PDB file of C-alpha atoms in Angstrom:
ATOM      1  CA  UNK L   1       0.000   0.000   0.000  1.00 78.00           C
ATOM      2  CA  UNK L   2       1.316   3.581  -0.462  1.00 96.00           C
ATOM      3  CA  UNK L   3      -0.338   6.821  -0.391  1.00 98.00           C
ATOM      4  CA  UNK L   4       1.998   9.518  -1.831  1.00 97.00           C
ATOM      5  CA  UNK L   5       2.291  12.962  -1.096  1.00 98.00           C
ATOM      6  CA  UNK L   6       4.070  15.199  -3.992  1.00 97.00           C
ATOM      7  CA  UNK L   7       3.877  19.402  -4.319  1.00 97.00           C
ATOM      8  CA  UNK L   8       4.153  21.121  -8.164  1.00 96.00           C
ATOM      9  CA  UNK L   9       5.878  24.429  -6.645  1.00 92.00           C
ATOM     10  CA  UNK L  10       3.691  25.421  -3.711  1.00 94.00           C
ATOM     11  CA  UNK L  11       3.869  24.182  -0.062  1.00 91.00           C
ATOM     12  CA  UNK L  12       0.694  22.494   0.787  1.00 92.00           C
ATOM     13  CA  UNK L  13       1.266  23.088   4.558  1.00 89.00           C
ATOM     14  CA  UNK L  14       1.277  19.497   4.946  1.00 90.00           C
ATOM     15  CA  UNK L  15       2.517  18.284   8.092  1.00 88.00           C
ATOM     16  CA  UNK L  16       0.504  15.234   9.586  1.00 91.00           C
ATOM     17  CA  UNK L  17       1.347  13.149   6.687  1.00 95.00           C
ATOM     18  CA  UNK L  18       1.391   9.873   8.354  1.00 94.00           C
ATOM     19  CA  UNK L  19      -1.565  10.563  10.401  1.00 95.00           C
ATOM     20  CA  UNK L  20      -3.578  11.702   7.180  1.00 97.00           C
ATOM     21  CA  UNK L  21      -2.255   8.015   5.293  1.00 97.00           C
ATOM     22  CA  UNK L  22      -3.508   6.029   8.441  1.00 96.00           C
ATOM     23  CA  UNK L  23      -6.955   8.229   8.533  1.00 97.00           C
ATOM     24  CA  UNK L  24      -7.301   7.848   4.270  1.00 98.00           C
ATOM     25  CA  UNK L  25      -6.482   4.017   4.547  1.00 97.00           C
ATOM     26  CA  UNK L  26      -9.363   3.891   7.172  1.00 96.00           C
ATOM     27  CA  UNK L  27     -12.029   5.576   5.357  1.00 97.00           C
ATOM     28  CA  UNK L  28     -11.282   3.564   2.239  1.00 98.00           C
ATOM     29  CA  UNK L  29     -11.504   0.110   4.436  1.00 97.00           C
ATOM     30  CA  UNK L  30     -14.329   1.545   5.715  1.00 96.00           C
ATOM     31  CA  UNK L  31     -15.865   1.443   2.413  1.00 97.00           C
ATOM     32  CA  UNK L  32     -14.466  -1.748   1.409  1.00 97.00           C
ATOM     33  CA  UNK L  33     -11.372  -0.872  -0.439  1.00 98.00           C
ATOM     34  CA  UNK L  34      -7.433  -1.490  -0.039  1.00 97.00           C
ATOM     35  CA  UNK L  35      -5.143   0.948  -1.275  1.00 98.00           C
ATOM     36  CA  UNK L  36      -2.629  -0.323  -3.609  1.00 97.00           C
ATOM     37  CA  UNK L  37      -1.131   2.971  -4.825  1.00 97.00           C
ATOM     38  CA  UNK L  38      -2.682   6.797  -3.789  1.00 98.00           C
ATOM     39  CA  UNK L  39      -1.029   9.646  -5.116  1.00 98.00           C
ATOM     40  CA  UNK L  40      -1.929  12.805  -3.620  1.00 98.00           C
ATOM     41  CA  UNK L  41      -0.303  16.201  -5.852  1.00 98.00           C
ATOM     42  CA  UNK L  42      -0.591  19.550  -4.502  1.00 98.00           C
ATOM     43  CA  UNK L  43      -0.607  22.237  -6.987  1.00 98.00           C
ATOM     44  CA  UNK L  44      -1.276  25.647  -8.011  1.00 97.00           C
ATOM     45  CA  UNK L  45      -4.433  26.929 -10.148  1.00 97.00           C
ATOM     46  CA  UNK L  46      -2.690  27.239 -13.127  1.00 97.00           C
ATOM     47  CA  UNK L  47      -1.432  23.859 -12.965  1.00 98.00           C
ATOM     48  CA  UNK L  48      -5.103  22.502 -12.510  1.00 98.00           C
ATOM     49  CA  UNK L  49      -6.496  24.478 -14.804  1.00 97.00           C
ATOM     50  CA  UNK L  50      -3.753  23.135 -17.421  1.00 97.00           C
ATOM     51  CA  UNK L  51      -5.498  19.466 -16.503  1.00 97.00           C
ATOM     52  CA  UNK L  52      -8.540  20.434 -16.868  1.00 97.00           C
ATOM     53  CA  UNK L  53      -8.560  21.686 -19.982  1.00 97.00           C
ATOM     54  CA  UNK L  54      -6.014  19.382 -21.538  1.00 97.00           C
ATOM     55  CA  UNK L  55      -7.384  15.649 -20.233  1.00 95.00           C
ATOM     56  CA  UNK L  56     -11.357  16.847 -19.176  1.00 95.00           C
ATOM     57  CA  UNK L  57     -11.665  19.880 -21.796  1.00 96.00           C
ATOM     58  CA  UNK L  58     -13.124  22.114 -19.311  1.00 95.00           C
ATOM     59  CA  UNK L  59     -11.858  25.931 -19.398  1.00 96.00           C
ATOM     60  CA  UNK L  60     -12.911  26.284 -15.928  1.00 95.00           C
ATOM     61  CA  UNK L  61     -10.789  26.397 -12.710  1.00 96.00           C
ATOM     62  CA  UNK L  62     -11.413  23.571  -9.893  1.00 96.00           C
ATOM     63  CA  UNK L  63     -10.459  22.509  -6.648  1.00 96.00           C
ATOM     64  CA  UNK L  64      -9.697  18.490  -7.299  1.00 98.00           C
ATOM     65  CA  UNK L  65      -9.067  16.326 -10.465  1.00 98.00           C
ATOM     66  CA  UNK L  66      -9.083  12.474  -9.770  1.00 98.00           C
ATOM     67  CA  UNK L  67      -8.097  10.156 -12.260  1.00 98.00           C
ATOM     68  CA  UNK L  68      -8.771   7.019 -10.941  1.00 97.00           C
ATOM     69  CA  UNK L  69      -6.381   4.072 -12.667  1.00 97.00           C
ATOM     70  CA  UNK L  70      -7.544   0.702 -10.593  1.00 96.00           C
ATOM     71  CA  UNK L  71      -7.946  -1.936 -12.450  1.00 95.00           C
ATOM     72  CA  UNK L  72      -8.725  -4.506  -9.717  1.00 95.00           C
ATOM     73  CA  UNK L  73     -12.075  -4.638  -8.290  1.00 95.00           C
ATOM     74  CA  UNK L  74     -11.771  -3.315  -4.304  1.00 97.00           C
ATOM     75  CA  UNK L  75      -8.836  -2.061  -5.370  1.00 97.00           C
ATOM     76  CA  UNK L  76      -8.113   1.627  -5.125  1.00 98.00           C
ATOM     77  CA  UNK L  77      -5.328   2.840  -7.808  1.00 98.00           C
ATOM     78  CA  UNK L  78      -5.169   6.860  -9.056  1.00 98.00           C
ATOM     79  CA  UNK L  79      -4.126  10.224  -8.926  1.00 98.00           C
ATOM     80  CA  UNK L  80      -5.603  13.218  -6.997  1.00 98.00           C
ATOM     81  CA  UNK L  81      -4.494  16.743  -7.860  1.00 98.00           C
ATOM     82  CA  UNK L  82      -5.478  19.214  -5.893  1.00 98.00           C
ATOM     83  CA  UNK L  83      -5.104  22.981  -6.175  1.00 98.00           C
ATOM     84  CA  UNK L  84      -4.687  24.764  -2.542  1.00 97.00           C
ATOM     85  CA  UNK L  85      -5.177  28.324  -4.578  1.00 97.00           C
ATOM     86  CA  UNK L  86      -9.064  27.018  -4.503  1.00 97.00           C
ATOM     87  CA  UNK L  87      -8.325  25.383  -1.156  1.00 97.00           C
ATOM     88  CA  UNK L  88      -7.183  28.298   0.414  1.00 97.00           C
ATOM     89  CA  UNK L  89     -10.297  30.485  -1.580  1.00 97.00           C
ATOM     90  CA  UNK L  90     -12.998  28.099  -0.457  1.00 96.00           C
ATOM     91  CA  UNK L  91     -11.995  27.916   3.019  1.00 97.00           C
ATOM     92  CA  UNK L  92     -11.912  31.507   3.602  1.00 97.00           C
ATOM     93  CA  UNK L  93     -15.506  31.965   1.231  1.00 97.00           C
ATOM     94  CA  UNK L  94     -16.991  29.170   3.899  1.00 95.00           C
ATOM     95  CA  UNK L  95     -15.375  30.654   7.064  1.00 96.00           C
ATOM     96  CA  UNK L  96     -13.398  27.263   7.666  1.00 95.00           C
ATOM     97  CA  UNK L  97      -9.739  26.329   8.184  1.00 95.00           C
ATOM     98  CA  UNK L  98      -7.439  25.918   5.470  1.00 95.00           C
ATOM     99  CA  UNK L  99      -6.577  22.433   7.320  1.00 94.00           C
ATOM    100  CA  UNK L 100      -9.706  21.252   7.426  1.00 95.00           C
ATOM    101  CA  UNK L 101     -10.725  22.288   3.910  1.00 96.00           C
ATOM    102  CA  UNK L 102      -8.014  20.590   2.868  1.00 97.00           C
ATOM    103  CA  UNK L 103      -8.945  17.652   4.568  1.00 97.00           C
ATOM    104  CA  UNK L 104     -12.353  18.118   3.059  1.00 97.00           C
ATOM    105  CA  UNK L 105     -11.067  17.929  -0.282  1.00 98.00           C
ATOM    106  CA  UNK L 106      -8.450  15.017   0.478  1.00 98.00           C
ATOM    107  CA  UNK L 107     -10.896  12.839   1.464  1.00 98.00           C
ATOM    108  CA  UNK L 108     -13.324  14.048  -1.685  1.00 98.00           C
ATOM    109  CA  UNK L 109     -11.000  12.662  -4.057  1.00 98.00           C
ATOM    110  CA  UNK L 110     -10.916   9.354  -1.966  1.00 98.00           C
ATOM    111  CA  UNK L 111     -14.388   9.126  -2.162  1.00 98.00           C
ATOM    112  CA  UNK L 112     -14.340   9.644  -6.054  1.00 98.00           C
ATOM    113  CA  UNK L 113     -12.270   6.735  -6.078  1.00 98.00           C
ATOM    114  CA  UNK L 114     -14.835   4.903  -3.935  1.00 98.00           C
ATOM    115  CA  UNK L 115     -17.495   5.254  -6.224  1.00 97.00           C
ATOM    116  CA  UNK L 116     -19.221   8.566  -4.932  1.00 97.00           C
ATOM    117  CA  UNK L 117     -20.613  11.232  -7.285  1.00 97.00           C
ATOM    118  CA  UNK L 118     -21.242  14.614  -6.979  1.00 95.00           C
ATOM    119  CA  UNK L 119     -22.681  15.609 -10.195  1.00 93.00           C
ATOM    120  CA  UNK L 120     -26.758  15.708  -9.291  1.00 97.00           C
ATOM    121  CA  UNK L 121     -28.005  17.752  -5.534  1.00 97.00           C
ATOM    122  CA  UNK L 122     -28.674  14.371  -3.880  1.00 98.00           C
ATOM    123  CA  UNK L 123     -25.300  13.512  -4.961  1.00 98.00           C
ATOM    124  CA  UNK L 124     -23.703  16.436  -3.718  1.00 97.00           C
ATOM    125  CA  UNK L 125     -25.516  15.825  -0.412  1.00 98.00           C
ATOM    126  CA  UNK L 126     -24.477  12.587  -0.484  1.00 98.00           C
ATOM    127  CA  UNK L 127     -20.478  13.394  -0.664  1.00 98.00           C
ATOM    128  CA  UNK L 128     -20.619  16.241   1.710  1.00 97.00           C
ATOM    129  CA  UNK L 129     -22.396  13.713   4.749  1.00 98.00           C
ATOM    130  CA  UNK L 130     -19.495  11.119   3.961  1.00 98.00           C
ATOM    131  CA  UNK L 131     -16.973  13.963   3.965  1.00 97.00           C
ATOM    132  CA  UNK L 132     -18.414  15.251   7.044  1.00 96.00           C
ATOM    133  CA  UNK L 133     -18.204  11.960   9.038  1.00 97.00           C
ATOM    134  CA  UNK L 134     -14.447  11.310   7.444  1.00 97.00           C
ATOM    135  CA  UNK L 135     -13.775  14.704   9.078  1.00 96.00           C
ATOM    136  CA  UNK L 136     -15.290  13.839  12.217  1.00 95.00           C
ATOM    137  CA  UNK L 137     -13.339  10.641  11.993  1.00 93.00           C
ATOM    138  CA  UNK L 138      -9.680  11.938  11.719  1.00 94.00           C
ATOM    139  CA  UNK L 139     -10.586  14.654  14.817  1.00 83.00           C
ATOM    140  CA  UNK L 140     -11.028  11.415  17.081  1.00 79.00           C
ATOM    141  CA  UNK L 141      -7.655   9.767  15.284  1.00 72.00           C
ATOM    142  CA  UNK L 142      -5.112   9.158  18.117  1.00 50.00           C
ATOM    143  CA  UNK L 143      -2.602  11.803  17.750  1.00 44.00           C
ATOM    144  CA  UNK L 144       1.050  10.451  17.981  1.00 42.00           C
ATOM    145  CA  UNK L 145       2.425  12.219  21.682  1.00 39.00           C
ATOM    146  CA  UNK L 146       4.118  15.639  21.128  1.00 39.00           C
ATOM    147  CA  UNK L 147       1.621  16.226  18.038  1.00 39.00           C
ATOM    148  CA  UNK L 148      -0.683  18.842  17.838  1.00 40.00           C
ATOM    149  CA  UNK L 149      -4.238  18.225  17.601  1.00 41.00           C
ATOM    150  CA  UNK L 150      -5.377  20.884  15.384  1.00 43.00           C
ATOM    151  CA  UNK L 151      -6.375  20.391  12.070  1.00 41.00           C
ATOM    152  CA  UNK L 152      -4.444  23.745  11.234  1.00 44.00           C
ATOM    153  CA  UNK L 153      -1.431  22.298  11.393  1.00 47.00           C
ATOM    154  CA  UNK L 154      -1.863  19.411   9.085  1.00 59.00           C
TER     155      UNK L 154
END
């Protein structure tokens, strides 16, 4: 299993990286999947919105992109890009955290990758209940001793 954290020229202010792995690995157990390979890749705007329009053909700026590559059924494979630019803009538009809308987003892509949609309102719903209880979930993770437990300083 390995879940992968890379950053395209920006600093994702990621710093509970193992406790984030252990908290993803959970959720997608939860749902009845085994990570094989997770790659997580922080990025800018621009660099999304260079995916976007090159592999989806949308001209529109986005949070995430998940391409999801498994090939084996209950098995997760794929990539998850995800621009903290929109991070950062979204948090501050809904009054939250950066951390924990970048949690929120983390485990979004995981849940594409699960099967989730969020293309219809009952879909939407839908996502944002399981991200809710995900986020719920990692603030009761055990925090290593000496580690913060604020989901600022992620």
């Amino acid at each position: 299993m390995a879940i992968n954290f890379f950053e395209e020229g920006i600093n994702a202010k990621l710093k509970q990286r193992r406790q984030i792995k252990q908290w993803v690995k959970e959720i997608a157990a939860e749902k009845g999947f085994r990570i094989h390979s997770l790659n997580y890749v922080f990025c800018s705007d621009d660099y999304l919105y260079d995916i976007n329009r090159a592999y989806l053909k949308h001209d529109t700026y986005t949070d995430i992109i998940t391409f999801d590559q498994s090939e084996q059924e209950g098995t997760l494979e794929g990539d998850v890009f995800i621009s903290v630019d929109r991070v950062s803009d979204n948090a501050n538009k809904q009054a939250e955290p950066y951390g924990t809308e970048l949690l929120r987003v983390i485990v979004h892509g995981l849940l594409h990758l699960c099967g989730y949609k969020d293309k219809t309102a009952a879909d939407k719903q839908r996502m944002r209940t399981e991200e809710d209880k995900a986020l719920a979930r990692y603030s009761n993770l055990t925090v290593p001793r000496g580690t913060p437990k604020n989901q600022n300083q992620i």
